[in-house]
PDB file of C-alpha atoms in Angstrom:
ATOM      1  CA  MET A   1      -1.918 -24.331   3.765  1.00  0.00           C
ATOM      2  CA  ARG A   2       0.122 -22.762   0.735  1.00  0.00           C
ATOM      3  CA  LEU A   3      -0.539 -19.636  -0.651  1.00  0.00           C
ATOM      4  CA  THR A   4      -0.022 -21.702  -3.442  1.00  0.00           C
ATOM      5  CA  GLU A   5      -2.619 -23.765  -3.397  1.00  0.00           C
ATOM      6  CA  ALA A   6      -5.262 -21.647  -1.277  1.00  0.00           C
ATOM      7  CA  VAL A   7      -8.646 -20.190  -2.899  1.00  0.00           C
ATOM      8  CA  ILE A   8      -6.987 -16.234  -2.445  1.00  0.00           C
ATOM      9  CA  LEU A   9      -9.788 -13.220  -3.592  1.00  0.00           C
ATOM     10  CA  ALA A  10      -7.811  -9.918  -4.058  1.00  0.00           C
ATOM     11  CA  VAL A  11      -9.714  -6.513  -3.705  1.00  0.00           C
ATOM     12  CA  ASP A  12      -9.506  -3.339  -4.785  1.00  0.00           C
ATOM     13  CA  THR A  13     -11.540   0.424  -4.119  1.00  0.00           C
ATOM     14  CA  GLU A  14     -11.031   3.394  -6.517  1.00  0.00           C
ATOM     15  CA  THR A  15     -13.342   5.986  -4.717  1.00  0.00           C
ATOM     16  CA  THR A  16     -13.271   9.104  -4.508  1.00  0.00           C
ATOM     17  CA  GLY A  17      -9.811  11.043  -2.368  1.00  0.00           C
ATOM     18  CA  THR A  18      -6.995   9.709  -0.506  1.00  0.00           C
ATOM     19  CA  ASP A  19      -8.658  10.538   3.063  1.00  0.00           C
ATOM     20  CA  PRO A  20      -9.369   7.135   4.603  1.00  0.00           C
ATOM     21  CA  GLU A  21     -11.519   8.373   7.128  1.00  0.00           C
ATOM     22  CA  GLN A  22     -13.600  10.970   4.362  1.00  0.00           C
ATOM     23  CA  ALA A  23     -13.038   9.246   0.951  1.00  0.00           C
ATOM     24  CA  ARG A  24     -16.289   7.094  -0.558  1.00  0.00           C
ATOM     25  CA  ILE A  25     -16.444   3.455  -3.180  1.00  0.00           C
ATOM     26  CA  VAL A  26     -17.191   4.210  -6.669  1.00  0.00           C
ATOM     27  CA  GLU A  27     -16.308   0.733  -7.219  1.00  0.00           C
ATOM     28  CA  LEU A  28     -15.251  -2.356  -5.934  1.00  0.00           C
ATOM     29  CA  GLY A  29     -13.493  -4.862  -8.080  1.00  0.00           C
ATOM     30  CA  GLY A  30     -12.124  -8.677  -6.924  1.00  0.00           C
ATOM     31  CA  ALA A  31      -9.984 -11.067  -8.306  1.00  0.00           C
ATOM     32  CA  TYR A  32     -10.423 -14.847  -7.224  1.00  0.00           C
ATOM     33  CA  LEU A  33      -7.269 -16.873  -7.218  1.00  0.00           C
ATOM     34  CA  ARG A  34      -7.635 -20.934  -6.222  1.00  0.00           C
ATOM     35  CA  GLY A  35      -4.847 -23.384  -6.667  1.00  0.00           C
ATOM     36  CA  GLY A  36      -2.243 -20.593  -8.045  1.00  0.00           C
ATOM     37  CA  VAL A  37      -4.425 -19.841 -11.159  1.00  0.00           C
ATOM     38  CA  VAL A  38      -6.635 -16.773 -12.252  1.00  0.00           C
ATOM     39  CA  GLN A  39     -10.980 -17.902 -12.900  1.00  0.00           C
ATOM     40  CA  ASP A  40     -10.947 -15.748 -15.279  1.00  0.00           C
ATOM     41  CA  LYS A  41     -14.100 -13.927 -13.865  1.00  0.00           C
ATOM     42  CA  LEU A  42     -13.322 -10.373 -12.461  1.00  0.00           C
ATOM     43  CA  LEU A  43     -15.587  -8.892 -10.160  1.00  0.00           C
ATOM     44  CA  ARG A  44     -15.796  -5.172 -10.861  1.00  0.00           C
ATOM     45  CA  ASP A  45     -18.770  -3.091  -8.426  1.00  0.00           C
ATOM     46  CA  ARG A  46     -20.236   0.759  -9.201  1.00  0.00           C
ATOM     47  CA  VAL A  47     -21.186   2.342  -6.645  1.00  0.00           C
ATOM     48  CA  ASN A  48     -22.776   5.700  -6.101  1.00  0.00           C
ATOM     49  CA  PRO A  49     -20.554   7.065  -3.525  1.00  0.00           C
ATOM     50  CA  GLY A  50     -23.280   9.686  -2.659  1.00  0.00           C
ATOM     51  CA  ILE A  51     -21.665  12.745  -3.156  1.00  0.00           C
ATOM     52  CA  TYR A  52     -20.420  14.443  -6.057  1.00  0.00           C
ATOM     53  CA  ILE A  53     -16.394  12.627  -7.273  1.00  0.00           C
ATOM     54  CA  PRO A  54     -13.731  15.234  -7.990  1.00  0.00           C
ATOM     55  CA  ALA A  55     -12.127  16.173 -11.551  1.00  0.00           C
ATOM     56  CA  GLY A  56      -9.456  15.206  -9.237  1.00  0.00           C
ATOM     57  CA  ALA A  57     -10.184  11.532  -8.519  1.00  0.00           C
ATOM     58  CA  SER A  58     -11.792  11.209 -12.100  1.00  0.00           C
ATOM     59  CA  VAL A  59      -8.401  11.506 -13.400  1.00  0.00           C
ATOM     60  CA  VAL A  60      -7.146   8.312 -11.465  1.00  0.00           C
ATOM     61  CA  HIS A  61      -9.873   5.934 -12.427  1.00  0.00           C
ATOM     62  CA  GLY A  62     -11.717   7.335 -15.354  1.00  0.00           C
ATOM     63  CA  ILE A  63     -14.945   7.730 -13.070  1.00  0.00           C
ATOM     64  CA  LYS A  64     -17.143  10.185 -13.513  1.00  0.00           C
ATOM     65  CA  SER A  65     -20.442  10.513 -11.114  1.00  0.00           C
ATOM     66  CA  GLU A  66     -22.802  10.102 -14.531  1.00  0.00           C
ATOM     67  CA  ASP A  67     -21.410   6.964 -14.802  1.00  0.00           C
ATOM     68  CA  VAL A  68     -22.295   6.122 -11.024  1.00  0.00           C
ATOM     69  CA  ALA A  69     -25.892   7.723 -10.673  1.00  0.00           C
ATOM     70  CA  ASP A  70     -28.161   4.576 -11.362  1.00  0.00           C
ATOM     71  CA  ALA A  71     -25.525   2.584  -9.312  1.00  0.00           C
ATOM     72  CA  PRO A  72     -26.839   1.162  -5.853  1.00  0.00           C
ATOM     73  CA  PRO A  73     -25.122   2.839  -2.874  1.00  0.00           C
ATOM     74  CA  TRP A  74     -22.705   0.475  -0.543  1.00  0.00           C
ATOM     75  CA  ALA A  75     -24.832  -1.547   1.427  1.00  0.00           C
ATOM     76  CA  GLU A  76     -25.946  -3.095  -1.168  1.00  0.00           C
ATOM     77  CA  ILE A  77     -22.479  -3.647  -2.315  1.00  0.00           C
ATOM     78  CA  ALA A  78     -21.458  -4.312   0.853  1.00  0.00           C
ATOM     79  CA  ALA A  79     -24.368  -7.294   0.970  1.00  0.00           C
ATOM     80  CA  ARG A  80     -22.933  -8.598  -1.967  1.00  0.00           C
ATOM     81  CA  PHE A  81     -19.297  -8.348  -0.592  1.00  0.00           C
ATOM     82  CA  ARG A  82     -19.582 -10.194   2.858  1.00  0.00           C
ATOM     83  CA  ARG A  83     -21.643 -13.947   0.248  1.00  0.00           C
ATOM     84  CA  HIS A  84     -17.737 -13.784  -0.911  1.00  0.00           C
ATOM     85  CA  LEU A  85     -15.851 -13.195   2.249  1.00  0.00           C
ATOM     86  CA  ASP A  86     -17.552 -15.216   3.454  1.00  0.00           C
ATOM     87  CA  ALA A  87     -17.212 -18.135   1.757  1.00  0.00           C
ATOM     88  CA  GLY A  88     -13.930 -16.922   3.711  1.00  0.00           C
ATOM     89  CA  PRO A  89     -11.386 -16.886   0.469  1.00  0.00           C
ATOM     90  CA  VAL A  90      -7.022 -15.596   2.012  1.00  0.00           C
ATOM     91  CA  LEU A  91      -8.122 -11.450   1.624  1.00  0.00           C
ATOM     92  CA  CYS A  92      -5.399 -10.039   0.120  1.00  0.00           C
ATOM     93  CA  GLY A  93      -4.738  -6.188  -1.062  1.00  0.00           C
ATOM     94  CA  TYR A  94      -2.336  -3.822  -2.056  1.00  0.00           C
ATOM     95  CA  ASN A  95      -1.800  -0.834   0.305  1.00  0.00           C
ATOM     96  CA  PHE A  96      -5.090  -2.546   2.069  1.00  0.00           C
ATOM     97  CA  ALA A  97      -4.111  -2.139   5.614  1.00  0.00           C
ATOM     98  CA  PHE A  98      -3.704   1.264   5.239  1.00  0.00           C
ATOM     99  CA  TYR A  99      -6.250   2.126   3.205  1.00  0.00           C
ATOM    100  CA  ASP A 100      -9.294   0.080   1.521  1.00  0.00           C
ATOM    101  CA  ALA A 101      -9.793  -1.392   4.579  1.00  0.00           C
ATOM    102  CA  ARG A 102     -10.126   1.866   5.900  1.00  0.00           C
ATOM    103  CA  VAL A 103     -12.316   3.193   3.382  1.00  0.00           C
ATOM    104  CA  ILE A 104     -14.315  -0.439   3.497  1.00  0.00           C
ATOM    105  CA  ALA A 105     -15.074   0.647   6.884  1.00  0.00           C
ATOM    106  CA  ALA A 106     -15.773   3.683   7.424  1.00  0.00           C
ATOM    107  CA  GLU A 107     -18.130   2.895   4.698  1.00  0.00           C
ATOM    108  CA  ASN A 108     -19.150   0.470   7.145  1.00  0.00           C
ATOM    109  CA  LEU A 109     -19.371   2.509  10.257  1.00  0.00           C
ATOM    110  CA  ARG A 110     -21.411   4.864   7.454  1.00  0.00           C
ATOM    111  CA  HIS A 111     -23.772   2.435   6.003  1.00  0.00           C
ATOM    112  CA  GLY A 112     -24.923   0.528   9.284  1.00  0.00           C
ATOM    113  CA  VAL A 113     -23.583  -2.324   7.972  1.00  0.00           C
ATOM    114  CA  ASP A 114     -22.555  -4.793  10.642  1.00  0.00           C
ATOM    115  CA  TRP A 115     -19.275  -6.576   9.522  1.00  0.00           C
ATOM    116  CA  THR A 116     -16.142  -6.387   9.168  1.00  0.00           C
ATOM    117  CA  LEU A 117     -13.383  -7.374   7.674  1.00  0.00           C
ATOM    118  CA  PRO A 118     -10.277 -10.495   7.820  1.00  0.00           C
ATOM    119  CA  THR A 119      -7.731  -9.749   8.318  1.00  0.00           C
ATOM    120  CA  ALA A 120      -5.508  -9.290   4.488  1.00  0.00           C
ATOM    121  CA  LEU A 121      -2.259 -10.250   2.989  1.00  0.00           C
ATOM    122  CA  ASP A 122      -0.993  -7.287   2.599  1.00  0.00           C
ATOM    123  CA  PRO A 123       2.045  -7.689  -0.696  1.00  0.00           C
ATOM    124  CA  PHE A 124       2.704  -4.048   0.302  1.00  0.00           C
ATOM    125  CA  VAL A 125       3.960  -4.433   2.978  1.00  0.00           C
ATOM    126  CA  PHE A 126       6.004  -6.496   1.620  1.00  0.00           C
ATOM    127  CA  ALA A 127       7.435  -4.626  -0.756  1.00  0.00           C
ATOM    128  CA  LEU A 128       7.889  -1.996   1.816  1.00  0.00           C
ATOM    129  CA  TRP A 129      10.266  -4.557   3.556  1.00  0.00           C
ATOM    130  CA  HIS A 130      12.312  -5.695  -0.005  1.00  0.00           C
ATOM    131  CA  HIS A 131      11.661  -3.063  -1.981  1.00  0.00           C
ATOM    132  CA  ARG A 132      12.262  -0.040   0.275  1.00  0.00           C
ATOM    133  CA  GLY A 133      14.883   2.387  -1.835  1.00  0.00           C
ATOM    134  CA  GLU A 134      12.825   2.531  -5.000  1.00  0.00           C
ATOM    135  CA  ARG A 135      11.329   6.486  -5.673  1.00  0.00           C
ATOM    136  CA  THR A 136       8.144   4.634  -5.185  1.00  0.00           C
ATOM    137  CA  ARG A 137       5.501   1.512  -4.608  1.00  0.00           C
ATOM    138  CA  LYS A 138       3.403   2.342  -6.394  1.00  0.00           C
ATOM    139  CA  LEU A 139       1.373  -0.908  -7.350  1.00  0.00           C
ATOM    140  CA  GLY A 140       2.211  -0.210 -10.861  1.00  0.00           C
ATOM    141  CA  ASN A 141       6.053   0.285 -10.125  1.00  0.00           C
ATOM    142  CA  THR A 142       5.948  -2.729  -7.408  1.00  0.00           C
ATOM    143  CA  CYS A 143       4.622  -4.666 -10.223  1.00  0.00           C
ATOM    144  CA  ALA A 144       6.778  -3.912 -12.984  1.00  0.00           C
ATOM    145  CA  LEU A 145       9.113  -4.729 -10.546  1.00  0.00           C
ATOM    146  CA  TYR A 146       8.181  -8.228 -11.566  1.00  0.00           C
ATOM    147  CA  GLY A 147       7.288  -8.269 -14.624  1.00  0.00           C
ATOM    148  CA  ILE A 148       4.189  -7.781 -14.694  1.00  0.00           C
ATOM    149  CA  GLY A 149       1.697  -4.864 -16.512  1.00  0.00           C
ATOM    150  CA  LEU A 150      -1.444  -4.333 -17.433  1.00  0.00           C
ATOM    151  CA  PRO A 151      -3.014  -2.561 -20.054  1.00  0.00           C
ATOM    152  CA  GLU A 152      -2.729   1.353 -20.063  1.00  0.00           C
ATOM    153  CA  ASP A 153      -6.950   1.564 -20.917  1.00  0.00           C
ATOM    154  CA  ARG A 154      -7.716  -0.528 -18.351  1.00  0.00           C
ATOM    155  CA  ALA A 155      -5.331   0.648 -15.463  1.00  0.00           C
ATOM    156  CA  HIS A 156      -6.503   1.848 -12.405  1.00  0.00           C
ATOM    157  CA  SER A 157     -10.024  -0.016 -12.791  1.00  0.00           C
ATOM    158  CA  ALA A 158     -10.711  -1.724  -9.793  1.00  0.00           C
ATOM    159  CA  ASP A 159     -11.505  -5.322 -10.936  1.00  0.00           C
ATOM    160  CA  ALA A 160      -7.928  -5.061 -13.184  1.00  0.00           C
ATOM    161  CA  ASP A 161      -5.876  -3.952  -9.930  1.00  0.00           C
ATOM    162  CA  ALA A 162      -6.695  -6.284  -8.257  1.00  0.00           C
ATOM    163  CA  LEU A 163      -5.446  -9.398 -10.636  1.00  0.00           C
ATOM    164  CA  ALA A 164      -2.802  -7.172 -10.321  1.00  0.00           C
ATOM    165  CA  THR A 165      -2.231  -7.526  -6.971  1.00  0.00           C
ATOM    166  CA  VAL A 166      -2.826 -11.295  -6.730  1.00  0.00           C
ATOM    167  CA  ALA A 167      -0.587 -12.173 -10.105  1.00  0.00           C
ATOM    168  CA  LEU A 168       1.719  -9.811  -7.652  1.00  0.00           C
ATOM    169  CA  LEU A 169       0.849 -11.670  -4.727  1.00  0.00           C
ATOM    170  CA  MET A 170       2.435 -14.899  -6.555  1.00  0.00           C
ATOM    171  CA  ALA A 171       5.112 -13.187  -8.090  1.00  0.00           C
ATOM    172  CA  MET A 172       6.299 -12.662  -4.127  1.00  0.00           C
ATOM    173  CA  VAL A 173       6.721 -16.001  -3.276  1.00  0.00           C
ATOM    174  CA  GLN A 174       7.918 -17.386  -6.422  1.00  0.00           C
ATOM    175  CA  VAL A 175      10.402 -15.449  -5.513  1.00  0.00           C
ATOM    176  CA  GLY A 176      10.920 -15.958  -1.486  1.00  0.00           C
ATOM    177  CA  CYS A 177       9.906 -12.572  -0.368  1.00  0.00           C
ATOM    178  CA  VAL A 178       6.851 -14.393   1.292  1.00  0.00           C
ATOM    179  CA  PRO A 179       5.939 -17.024   2.485  1.00  0.00           C
ATOM    180  CA  ASP A 180       4.273 -19.639   0.917  1.00  0.00           C
ATOM    181  CA  ASP A 181       2.316 -20.946   3.981  1.00  0.00           C
ATOM    182  CA  VAL A 182      -0.849 -19.577   5.682  1.00  0.00           C
ATOM    183  CA  GLU A 183      -0.247 -18.888   8.064  1.00  0.00           C
ATOM    184  CA  ALA A 184       3.467 -17.879   8.333  1.00  0.00           C
ATOM    185  CA  ALA A 185       3.096 -15.459   5.465  1.00  0.00           C
ATOM    186  CA  PHE A 186       0.418 -13.650   7.628  1.00  0.00           C
ATOM    187  CA  CYS A 187       3.460 -13.976  10.515  1.00  0.00           C
ATOM    188  CA  GLU A 188       6.249 -12.861   8.354  1.00  0.00           C
ATOM    189  CA  GLN A 189       3.595  -9.621   7.426  1.00  0.00           C
ATOM    190  CA  ALA A 190       3.058  -9.204  11.048  1.00  0.00           C
ATOM    191  CA  ARG A 191       6.966  -8.821  12.398  1.00  0.00           C
ATOM    192  CA  LEU A 192       7.221  -7.629   9.589  1.00  0.00           C
ATOM    193  CA  ARG A 193       4.195  -4.407   9.792  1.00  0.00           C
ATOM    194  CA  ALA A 194       5.289  -3.855  13.628  1.00  0.00           C
ATOM    195  CA  ILE A 195       9.495  -2.918  12.252  1.00  0.00           C
ATOM    196  CA  LEU A 196       7.815  -1.225   9.630  1.00  0.00           C
ATOM    197  CA  ASP A 197       5.965   0.927  12.050  1.00  0.00           C
ATOM    198  CA  VAL A 198       9.218   1.505  14.526  1.00  0.00           C
ATOM    199  CA  GLU A 199      11.040   2.003  11.254  1.00  0.00           C
ATOM    200  CA  GLU A 200       8.336   4.893  11.025  1.00  0.00           C
ATOM    201  CA  ALA A 201       7.886   6.456  13.705  1.00  0.00           C
ATOM    202  CA  GLU A 202      11.701   6.887  13.772  1.00  0.00           C
ATOM    203  CA  TYR A 203      12.999   8.289  10.291  1.00  0.00           C
ATOM    204  CA  GLY A 204       9.814   9.397   8.961  1.00  0.00           C
ATOM    205  CA  ARG A 205       9.227   9.022   4.822  1.00  0.00           C
ATOM    206  CA  TYR A 206      13.651  10.555   4.670  1.00  0.00           C
ATOM    207  CA  LEU A 207      16.110   7.117   5.663  1.00  0.00           C
ATOM    208  CA  TYR A 208      15.616   3.988   6.677  1.00  0.00           C
ATOM    209  CA  ALA A 209      17.799   1.136   7.764  1.00  0.00           C
ATOM    210  CA  ASP A 210      19.386  -1.278   4.737  1.00  0.00           C
ATOM    211  CA  ARG A 211      17.622  -4.515   5.365  1.00  0.00           C
ATOM    212  CA  THR A 212      21.044  -5.947   5.287  1.00  0.00           C
ATOM    213  CA  ASP A 213      24.180  -4.161   6.935  1.00  0.00           C
ATOM    214  CA  GLY A 214      21.937  -1.022   8.988  1.00  0.00           C
ATOM    215  CA  GLN A 215      24.277   1.123   7.253  1.00  0.00           C
ATOM    216  CA  LEU A 216      21.125   4.736   7.357  1.00  0.00           C
ATOM    217  CA  ARG A 217      20.096   4.509   3.645  1.00  0.00           C
ATOM    218  CA  VAL A 218      17.734   8.476   2.044  1.00  0.00           C
ATOM    219  CA  GLY A 219      14.123   6.659   1.105  1.00  0.00           C
ATOM    220  CA  LEU A 220      12.615   9.073  -0.844  1.00  0.00           C
ATOM    221  CA  GLY A 221      13.019  11.393  -3.892  1.00  0.00           C
ATOM    222  CA  LYS A 222      16.181  10.872  -7.043  1.00  0.00           C
ATOM    223  CA  PHE A 223      18.877   9.570  -3.879  1.00  0.00           C
ATOM    224  CA  ALA A 224      15.974   7.128  -3.212  1.00  0.00           C
ATOM    225  CA  GLY A 225      17.459   4.040  -1.802  1.00  0.00           C
ATOM    226  CA  THR A 226      21.129   5.668  -1.677  1.00  0.00           C
ATOM    227  CA  LEU A 227      23.819   5.138   1.475  1.00  0.00           C
ATOM    228  CA  LEU A 228      23.268   8.868   2.717  1.00  0.00           C
ATOM    229  CA  ASP A 229      27.037   9.178   3.088  1.00  0.00           C
ATOM    230  CA  ASP A 230      27.098   8.591  -0.762  1.00  0.00           C
ATOM    231  CA  VAL A 231      24.395  11.406  -1.228  1.00  0.00           C
ATOM    232  CA  ASP A 232      25.262  14.461  -2.503  1.00  0.00           C
ATOM    233  CA  GLU A 233      25.459  16.937  -0.095  1.00  0.00           C
ATOM    234  CA  ASP A 234      23.310  19.552  -1.713  1.00  0.00           C
ATOM    235  CA  TYR A 235      20.649  17.239  -0.986  1.00  0.00           C
ATOM    236  CA  VAL A 236      22.171  15.869   2.670  1.00  0.00           C
ATOM    237  CA  ARG A 237      21.786  20.062   2.822  1.00  0.00           C
ATOM    238  CA  TRP A 238      18.068  20.027   1.444  1.00  0.00           C
ATOM    239  CA  ILE A 239      16.858  17.062   3.786  1.00  0.00           C
ATOM    240  CA  ALA A 240      18.523  18.990   6.994  1.00  0.00           C
ATOM    241  CA  GLY A 241      15.897  21.858   6.266  1.00  0.00           C
ATOM    242  CA  ARG A 242      12.769  20.051   6.149  1.00  0.00           C
ATOM    243  CA  PRO A 243      10.057  21.649   9.262  1.00  0.00           C
ATOM    244  CA  ASP A 244       9.181  18.478   9.961  1.00  0.00           C
ATOM    245  CA  LEU A 245      12.614  15.896   9.753  1.00  0.00           C
ATOM    246  CA  PRO A 246      12.552  13.876  13.432  1.00  0.00           C
ATOM    247  CA  ASP A 247      15.108  14.892  15.385  1.00  0.00           C
ATOM    248  CA  SER A 248      17.552  10.343  13.581  1.00  0.00           C
ATOM    249  CA  VAL A 249      16.907  11.803  10.931  1.00  0.00           C
ATOM    250  CA  ARG A 250      18.394  15.905  12.497  1.00  0.00           C
ATOM    251  CA  LEU A 251      20.817  14.052  14.326  1.00  0.00           C
ATOM    252  CA  ALA A 252      22.002  12.097  11.324  1.00  0.00           C
ATOM    253  CA  VAL A 253      22.631  14.691   8.340  1.00  0.00           C
ATOM    254  CA  ASN A 254      24.116  16.770  10.335  1.00  0.00           C
ATOM    255  CA  ARG A 255      26.328  14.290  11.887  1.00  0.00           C
ATOM    256  CA  ARG A 256      27.160  13.701   7.686  1.00  0.00           C
ATOM    257  CA  LEU A 257      27.550  16.884   7.083  1.00  0.00           C
ATOM    258  CA  GLY A 258      29.822  17.112   9.300  1.00  0.00           C
ATOM    259  CA  LYS A 259      28.637  19.365  11.918  1.00  0.00           C
ATOM    260  CA  VAL A 260      29.093  18.501  15.799  1.00  0.00           C
ATOM    261  CA  GLU A 261      26.384  19.275  18.648  1.00  0.00           C
ATOM    262  CA  GLN A 262      27.196  20.484  21.327  1.00  0.00           C
ATOM    263  CA  ILE A 263      26.848  19.636  24.626  1.00  0.00           C
ATOM    264  CA  GLY A 264      25.999  21.735  27.066  1.00  0.00           C
ATOM    265  CA  LEU A 265      28.225  21.090  30.385  1.00  0.00           C
ATOM    266  CA  PHE A 266      25.822  23.634  32.936  1.00  0.00           C
TER     267      PHE A 266
END
C-alpha cells in the first residue's frame, strides 16, 4: 500500500520533562491523514500527570499544573488512544522512537496499561540522514525546509505538532526522501537507523560522514555541515578540547590540526 493512499495517524506528546523514563504526559495529540488528505478533526487530550509540571516545561508547551488538575489520568486517556491504534492506521511521530514512544511505554508501565505501541514511521530518522548538516533538526526547523509552518500561537501543542508531522512526512515522500510504499518506508527507516546508530557510536554529535562521498563534516554548532578540512582551526581546537570526544573524532581533529600520533615501538 502507498503511504499517499493509507490512513496515517501522527501522534505527539507534551510532557513534564526531557527524560523519557521520568517524564509524565500532560497532553496527547493526533492528526489523521486519509488518502493524502488531512482530516479536519484533530485529537487533543489533556492528561493529569499526577505530579507538578515544572515551570521550564510550561514555558515550552504553555500547560500549567492548574490547567490539567481536573483532566483524567493517563490510564483513561490510554484506553481512548488504544481504540485509535486498534483501527490499524500507519502510526507516525517526529522523534517518536527516541522520545514519545519511550514516554508512552513508561506511562503504560507506571499505570498498569497492558498494550504496546506498534512501530511508527519517524520523519526525524530521515531528517537525520538527509539533513544532518542542519544546525538543528527540531520539528519546526525541519518543517521550514519544506515550506511547512505553524501559527505561532499553536506551536508546541500536541495536536498542532502532530499535524505538522504528517504534513512533513508527505512532503518527504513527494521529494523522494521517504518511499511511498508503506513496507518500503519502514524498511528504509530501519536501514537508516542502523547506519545512524553506528555513526553515533563512532562520532557522537561532533562529526558525520558525508552522505555521498564519505568525507567528514562537522555535526554541530555554527560550522554544522561544513567539511572538517574547511573549518576554522580555532573551532577545531574547541572540538579537540571537549572531554567526551570519541576516539575517532579525536583522531580526525588531531589530523586536521597537523598533529601526528606517536606510536610506541617498545
